Short mmCIF file of C-alpha atoms and ligand atoms in Angstrom, two decimals:
data_model
loop_
_atom_site.label_atom_id
_atom_site.label_comp_id
_atom_site.label_asym_id
_atom_site.label_seq_id
_atom_site.Cartn_x
_atom_site.Cartn_y
_atom_site.Cartn_z
CA UNK A 1 0.00 0.00 0.00
CA UNK A 2 1.37 3.48 -0.84
CA UNK A 3 2.24 5.72 2.11
CA UNK A 4 -0.31 8.42 2.88
CA UNK A 5 1.79 10.23 5.49
CA UNK A 6 2.54 13.83 4.73
CA UNK A 7 4.44 16.81 6.19
CA UNK A 8 2.25 19.87 5.87
CA UNK A 9 2.55 23.34 7.35
CA UNK A 10 4.86 22.24 10.16
CA UNK A 11 2.92 19.08 11.11
CA UNK A 12 3.46 15.44 10.25
CA UNK A 13 0.11 13.75 9.48
CA UNK A 14 -0.40 9.99 9.14
CA UNK A 15 -2.70 10.78 6.21
CA UNK A 16 -3.81 13.99 4.46
CA UNK A 17 -7.51 13.81 5.40
CA UNK A 18 -8.40 16.06 8.35
CA UNK A 19 -11.55 17.06 10.20
CA UNK A 20 -12.40 20.68 9.27
CA UNK A 21 -13.11 23.42 11.81
CA UNK A 22 -16.72 23.78 12.95
CA UNK A 23 -18.61 20.53 12.60
CA UNK A 24 -17.79 18.15 15.51
CA UNK A 25 -15.05 20.40 16.88
CA UNK A 26 -17.00 21.55 19.92
CA UNK A 27 -15.89 18.83 22.35
CA UNK A 28 -12.71 16.90 23.04
CA UNK A 29 -14.70 13.65 22.82
CA UNK A 30 -15.93 14.27 19.25
CA UNK A 31 -12.49 15.42 18.11
CA UNK A 32 -10.94 12.31 19.67
CA UNK A 33 -13.53 10.14 17.97
CA UNK A 34 -12.67 11.66 14.56
CA UNK A 35 -8.98 10.94 15.21
CA UNK A 36 -9.72 7.36 16.25
CA UNK A 37 -11.90 6.96 13.12
CA UNK A 38 -8.83 7.70 10.98
CA UNK A 39 -8.55 11.48 10.54
CA UNK A 40 -4.96 12.57 9.89
CA UNK A 41 -5.55 15.66 12.04
CA UNK A 42 -8.49 17.44 13.66
CA UNK A 43 -9.43 21.13 13.94
CA UNK A 44 -11.47 22.61 16.80
CA UNK A 45 -14.45 24.93 16.51
CA UNK A 46 -13.12 28.51 16.46
CA UNK A 47 -12.13 29.85 19.89
CA UNK A 48 -12.13 33.49 21.02
CA UNK A 49 -11.03 35.48 24.07
CA UNK A 50 -14.39 35.28 25.88
CA UNK A 51 -17.50 33.07 25.85
CA UNK A 52 -20.00 33.76 23.02
CA UNK A 53 -23.50 32.42 22.58
CA UNK A 54 -23.54 32.91 18.82
CA UNK A 55 -26.38 34.02 16.55
CA UNK A 56 -30.07 33.34 17.26
CA UNK A 57 -31.61 30.24 15.64
CA UNK A 58 -32.21 28.74 13.25
CA UNK A 59 -28.43 28.56 12.83
CA UNK A 60 -28.24 25.78 10.19
CA UNK A 61 -30.45 24.89 7.25
CA UNK A 62 -30.06 22.25 4.56
CA UNK A 63 -30.21 23.68 1.02
CA UNK A 64 -29.57 22.29 -2.46
CA UNK A 65 -26.17 20.54 -2.48
CA UNK A 66 -25.08 21.75 0.94
CA UNK A 67 -25.64 23.45 4.25
CA UNK A 68 -26.20 27.09 5.07
CA UNK A 69 -25.05 28.14 8.55
CA UNK A 70 -24.81 31.23 10.68
CA UNK A 71 -23.69 29.80 14.01
CA UNK A 72 -22.04 33.11 14.93
CA UNK A 73 -18.81 31.83 16.50
CA UNK A 74 -20.36 30.21 19.60
CA UNK A 75 -17.59 29.01 21.94
CA UNK A 76 -16.74 28.82 25.65
CA UNK A 77 -13.48 30.90 25.24
CA UNK A 78 -10.00 29.50 24.68
CA UNK A 79 -9.28 29.18 28.40
CA UNK A 80 -12.28 26.93 28.93
CA UNK A 81 -11.36 24.74 25.96
CA UNK A 82 -7.79 23.72 26.89
CA UNK A 83 -9.01 20.62 28.71
CA UNK A 84 -11.00 19.55 25.62
CA UNK A 85 -7.84 19.83 23.52
CA UNK A 86 -6.05 17.51 25.96
CA UNK A 87 -8.89 14.99 25.59
CA UNK A 88 -8.78 15.34 21.78
CA UNK A 89 -5.03 14.65 21.81
CA UNK A 90 -5.61 11.17 23.25
CA UNK A 91 -7.00 10.23 19.81
CA UNK A 92 -3.41 10.22 18.52
CA UNK A 93 -3.73 12.82 15.74
CA UNK A 94 -2.46 16.43 15.82
CA UNK A 95 -5.03 18.87 17.20
CA UNK A 96 -5.21 22.23 15.44
CA UNK A 97 -6.87 25.09 17.35
CA UNK A 98 -8.99 27.35 15.18
CA UNK A 99 -8.88 30.82 16.74
CA UNK A 100 -10.51 34.19 16.05
CA UNK A 101 -10.16 37.75 17.30
CA UNK A 102 -11.05 41.30 16.39
CA UNK A 103 -7.44 42.53 16.20
CA UNK A 104 -3.87 41.21 15.84
CA UNK A 105 -3.47 41.62 19.63
CA UNK A 106 -6.51 39.47 20.42
CA UNK A 107 -5.31 36.71 18.10
CA UNK A 108 -1.84 36.88 19.70
CA UNK A 109 -3.29 36.71 23.22
CA UNK A 110 -5.02 33.43 22.38
CA UNK A 111 -1.96 31.96 20.66
CA UNK A 112 0.13 32.78 23.77
CA UNK A 113 -2.37 31.31 26.19
CA UNK A 114 -3.49 28.15 24.39
CA UNK A 115 -1.51 24.94 23.84
CA UNK A 116 -2.21 23.17 20.55
CA UNK A 117 -0.24 21.36 17.84
CA UNK A 118 -0.95 24.23 15.40
CA UNK A 119 -3.16 27.29 15.09
CA UNK A 120 -5.61 27.93 12.26
CA UNK A 121 -6.45 31.64 12.11
CA UNK A 122 -10.09 32.22 11.25
CA UNK A 123 -9.89 35.28 9.02
CA UNK A 124 -12.82 34.13 6.95
CA UNK A 125 -16.10 33.54 8.85
CA UNK A 126 -18.52 35.36 6.49
CA UNK A 127 -21.19 36.52 8.96
CA UNK A 128 -19.79 37.85 12.26
CA UNK A 129 -19.45 41.55 12.90
CA UNK A 130 -15.84 42.60 13.69
CA UNK A 131 -14.46 39.10 13.09
CA UNK A 132 -13.55 36.66 10.33
CA UNK A 133 -13.75 38.07 6.82
CA UNK A 134 -14.39 41.57 8.17
CA UNK A 135 -10.64 41.50 8.93
CA UNK A 136 -9.61 38.82 6.49
CA UNK A 137 -10.69 40.57 3.31
CA UNK A 138 -7.92 43.16 3.79
CA UNK A 139 -4.43 41.90 2.84
CA UNK A 140 -2.68 44.30 5.25
CA UNK A 141 -4.79 42.97 8.15
CA UNK A 142 -4.14 39.34 7.14
CA UNK A 143 -0.41 40.07 7.19
CA UNK A 144 -0.59 41.91 10.54
CA UNK A 145 -2.63 39.19 12.27
CA UNK A 146 -0.41 36.42 10.91
CA UNK A 147 2.74 38.26 11.96
CA UNK A 148 1.41 38.90 15.47
CA UNK A 149 0.45 35.24 15.97
CA UNK A 150 3.77 34.00 14.56
CA UNK A 151 5.59 36.18 17.09
CA UNK A 152 3.42 34.90 19.96
CA UNK A 153 2.94 31.21 19.11
CA UNK A 154 5.26 28.29 19.66
CA UNK A 155 3.36 26.15 17.13
CA UNK A 156 2.82 26.31 13.35
CA UNK A 157 0.37 28.92 12.07
CA UNK A 158 -2.14 28.27 9.29
CA UNK A 159 -4.39 30.99 7.86
CA UNK A 160 -7.92 30.11 6.70
CA UNK A 161 -8.88 32.36 3.81
CA UNK A 162 -12.19 33.72 2.60
CA UNK A 163 -13.46 33.03 -0.92
CA UNK A 164 -15.69 36.11 -0.62
CA UNK A 165 -13.19 38.36 -2.34
CA UNK A 166 -12.18 39.32 -5.85
CA UNK A 167 -8.65 38.00 -5.42
CA UNK A 168 -7.89 35.23 -2.92
CA UNK A 169 -4.25 35.10 -4.07
CA UNK A 170 -3.67 38.60 -2.67
CA UNK A 171 -4.86 37.30 0.72
CA UNK A 172 -2.71 34.18 0.47
CA UNK A 173 0.37 36.22 -0.39
CA UNK A 174 -0.35 38.48 2.61
CA UNK A 175 -0.50 35.42 4.91
CA UNK A 176 2.78 34.21 3.43
CA UNK A 177 4.44 37.60 4.02
CA UNK A 178 3.21 37.44 7.63
CA UNK A 179 5.07 34.16 8.05
CA UNK A 180 2.22 31.62 7.76
CA UNK A 181 3.26 27.96 7.59
CA UNK A 182 0.26 27.14 5.35
CA UNK A 183 -3.00 28.57 4.07
CA UNK A 184 -6.34 26.79 4.33
CA UNK A 185 -8.82 27.41 1.48
CA UNK A 186 -11.75 27.94 1.64
CA UNK A 187 -14.25 29.02 4.31
CA UNK A 188 -17.95 29.18 3.41
CA UNK A 189 -19.45 31.32 0.65
CA UNK A 190 -21.70 34.15 1.80
CA UNK A 191 -25.26 33.03 1.03
CA UNK A 192 -28.95 33.26 1.99
CA UNK A 193 -32.20 31.27 1.96
CA UNK A 194 -35.76 32.66 2.22
CA UNK A 195 -38.94 30.90 3.36
CA UNK A 196 -41.41 31.78 0.59
CA UNK A 197 -44.55 31.25 2.71
CA UNK A 198 -43.60 33.88 5.30
CA UNK A 199 -41.23 35.87 3.10
CA UNK A 200 -38.67 35.76 5.95
CA UNK A 201 -35.00 34.84 5.78
CA UNK A 202 -34.68 31.30 7.21
CA UNK A 203 -31.53 31.80 9.28
CA UNK A 204 -31.87 33.78 12.49
CA UNK A 205 -29.00 35.96 11.30
CA UNK A 206 -30.45 36.42 7.81
CA UNK A 207 -27.17 35.87 5.98
CA UNK A 208 -25.00 32.80 6.39
CA UNK A 209 -22.24 30.69 4.85
CA UNK A 210 -22.75 27.94 2.26
CA UNK A 211 -20.72 24.72 2.57
CA UNK A 212 -20.79 21.25 1.02
CA UNK A 213 -20.89 19.86 -2.52
CA UNK A 214 -22.13 23.12 -4.05
CA UNK A 215 -18.89 24.97 -3.24
CA UNK A 216 -16.36 22.33 -4.30
CA UNK A 217 -15.65 23.81 -7.77
CA UNK A 218 -15.08 27.23 -6.15
CA UNK A 219 -12.69 25.63 -3.65
CA UNK A 220 -10.82 23.79 -6.40
CA UNK A 221 -10.39 27.04 -8.34
CA UNK A 222 -9.16 28.92 -5.25
CA UNK A 223 -6.68 26.15 -4.34
CA UNK A 224 -5.36 26.08 -7.90
CA UNK A 225 -4.88 29.87 -8.00
CA UNK A 226 -3.12 29.83 -4.61
CA UNK A 227 -0.88 26.86 -5.49
CA UNK A 228 0.21 28.66 -8.67
CA UNK A 229 1.55 31.65 -6.72
CA UNK A 230 2.41 30.64 -3.14
CA UNK A 231 5.54 28.96 -1.78
CA UNK A 232 3.77 27.68 1.35
CA UNK A 233 1.41 24.66 1.31
CA UNK A 234 -2.30 24.96 0.60
CA UNK A 235 -4.74 22.85 2.62
CA UNK A 236 -7.99 22.29 0.71
CA UNK A 237 -11.47 22.43 2.22
CA UNK A 238 -14.94 22.94 0.75
CA UNK A 239 -17.19 20.11 -0.41
CA UNK A 240 -14.85 17.15 0.11
CA UNK A 241 -17.09 14.11 0.58
CA UNK A 242 -15.38 11.30 -1.33
CA UNK A 243 -11.90 10.07 -2.19
CA UNK A 244 -12.42 11.42 -5.72
CA UNK A 245 -12.98 14.91 -4.27
CA UNK A 246 -9.77 14.57 -2.22
CA UNK A 247 -7.79 13.52 -5.31
CA UNK A 248 -9.22 16.43 -7.31
CA UNK A 249 -8.25 18.95 -4.62
CA UNK A 250 -4.73 17.57 -4.45
CA UNK A 251 -4.43 17.73 -8.21
CA UNK A 252 -5.47 21.39 -7.89
CA UNK A 253 -2.57 21.94 -5.47
CA UNK A 254 -3.69 20.88 -1.99
CA UNK A 255 -1.14 19.12 0.25
CA UNK A 256 -3.94 17.89 2.52
CA UNK A 257 -7.72 18.25 2.69
CA UNK A 258 -10.30 18.84 5.39
CA UNK A 259 -13.79 17.33 5.63
CA UNK A 260 -16.63 19.43 7.08
CA UNK A 261 -20.19 19.11 5.80
CA UNK A 262 -19.64 15.50 4.64
CA UNK A 263 -19.33 14.52 8.31
CA UNK A 264 -23.12 14.20 7.99
CA UNK A 265 -22.25 10.79 6.47
CA UNK A 266 -20.70 9.75 9.80
CA UNK A 267 -17.18 9.13 11.11
CA UNK A 268 -16.66 6.34 8.53
CA UNK A 269 -15.96 9.03 5.94
CA UNK A 270 -12.27 9.17 6.93
CA UNK A 271 -11.60 5.49 6.19
CA UNK A 272 -13.74 5.74 3.05
CA UNK A 273 -11.59 8.61 1.72
CA UNK A 274 -8.18 7.31 2.82
CA UNK A 275 -9.00 3.80 1.53
CA UNK A 276 -10.09 5.14 -1.86
CA UNK A 277 -7.04 7.39 -2.05
CA UNK A 278 -4.68 4.47 -1.35
CA UNK A 279 -6.32 2.27 -3.98
CA UNK A 280 -6.21 5.09 -6.54
CA UNK A 281 -2.48 5.67 -5.94
CA UNK A 282 -1.82 1.95 -6.24
CA UNK A 283 -3.85 1.62 -9.46
CA UNK A 284 -2.05 4.60 -11.02
CA UNK A 285 1.39 3.65 -9.60
CA UNK A 286 1.72 7.11 -8.08
CA UNK A 287 3.16 8.49 -4.84
CA UNK A 288 0.91 10.87 -2.88
CA UNK A 289 3.28 13.78 -3.56
CA UNK A 290 2.93 13.27 -7.33
CA UNK A 291 -0.77 14.14 -7.13
CA UNK A 292 -0.11 17.60 -5.70
CA UNK A 293 -0.66 20.28 -8.35
CA UNK A 294 -0.73 17.70 -11.15
CA UNK A 295 -3.33 19.86 -12.95
CA UNK A 296 -0.97 22.85 -12.78
CA UNK A 297 1.91 20.89 -14.26
CA UNK A 298 -0.27 19.49 -17.03
CA UNK A 299 -2.21 22.60 -18.07
O1 RRO B 1 -19.52 29.99 13.63
C1 RRO B 1 -19.88 30.24 12.46
O2 RRO B 1 -20.98 30.74 12.20
C2 RRO B 1 -19.00 29.99 11.32
C3 RRO B 1 -17.63 30.16 11.32
BR1 RRO B 1 -16.70 30.54 12.87
C4 RRO B 1 -16.88 30.02 10.13
O3 RRO B 1 -15.65 30.19 10.06
N1 RRO B 1 -17.56 29.74 9.01
C5 RRO B 1 -18.89 29.54 8.99
O4 RRO B 1 -19.47 29.27 7.93
N2 RRO B 1 -19.59 29.67 10.16
#
């Protein structure tokens, strides 16, 4: 069987299929379970400096080809989550802490105070005032936040980018200038659903973020554009639900992928994807590394 282990953004993963931030990242037990089910790494729900309830419900709705959410960054604060990270670590896979703040200083405070195997900076949540893409759509802010966390953290720093911009490469280059060890692409696409009987927006927050199958081609395009221009690795996320999706993202330039919405299929999705990936590599007589950016080398 071909080896699936990979060095990406300062971490060694036993395979390149990770649990994405958000879904199932709210407790140490669910993160541990994802690791035990075969995830190469797991990412927590985003953590801030103080507890947040999040947006009013409904916070998630199923739409054509995906999910629409506006959770609103609910979390117990980074201090309250350290114990959950320790529990998650017993699953045997690296635990990446997704963190958010409203300024470079807030991000740095969390990175100084929290112990994790890596940090994923949420500069891309599409529907939270003063957070996420409200900072992350400005290259200078992406660079400043990344630089501040790099100076404060004693673990690798990944930057999760927003697709809700005219030029994601500008944002990726800013993260690279700030010293990021990798970029993660993409967060959800800003979206909306309306109940036609009442005429009301369905989500409590009105606007939300679209994830799942519907956004995969957008993610593949973003990964490809980033891989063309960046020196640091790109981690792909957005609509990965099968081994074929994982292969496609790697061919676009991803060094590893993350699974979010497809967790609706259950924890078995990790073995399904890694098993399919192994068999594909064997059938094609390829090493994992040869997949990365194959489409860029062949276009
Ligand atoms: O919590 C959320 O509403 C949320 C976050 Br932090 C994010 O990064 N992306 C998203 O679609 N929702």
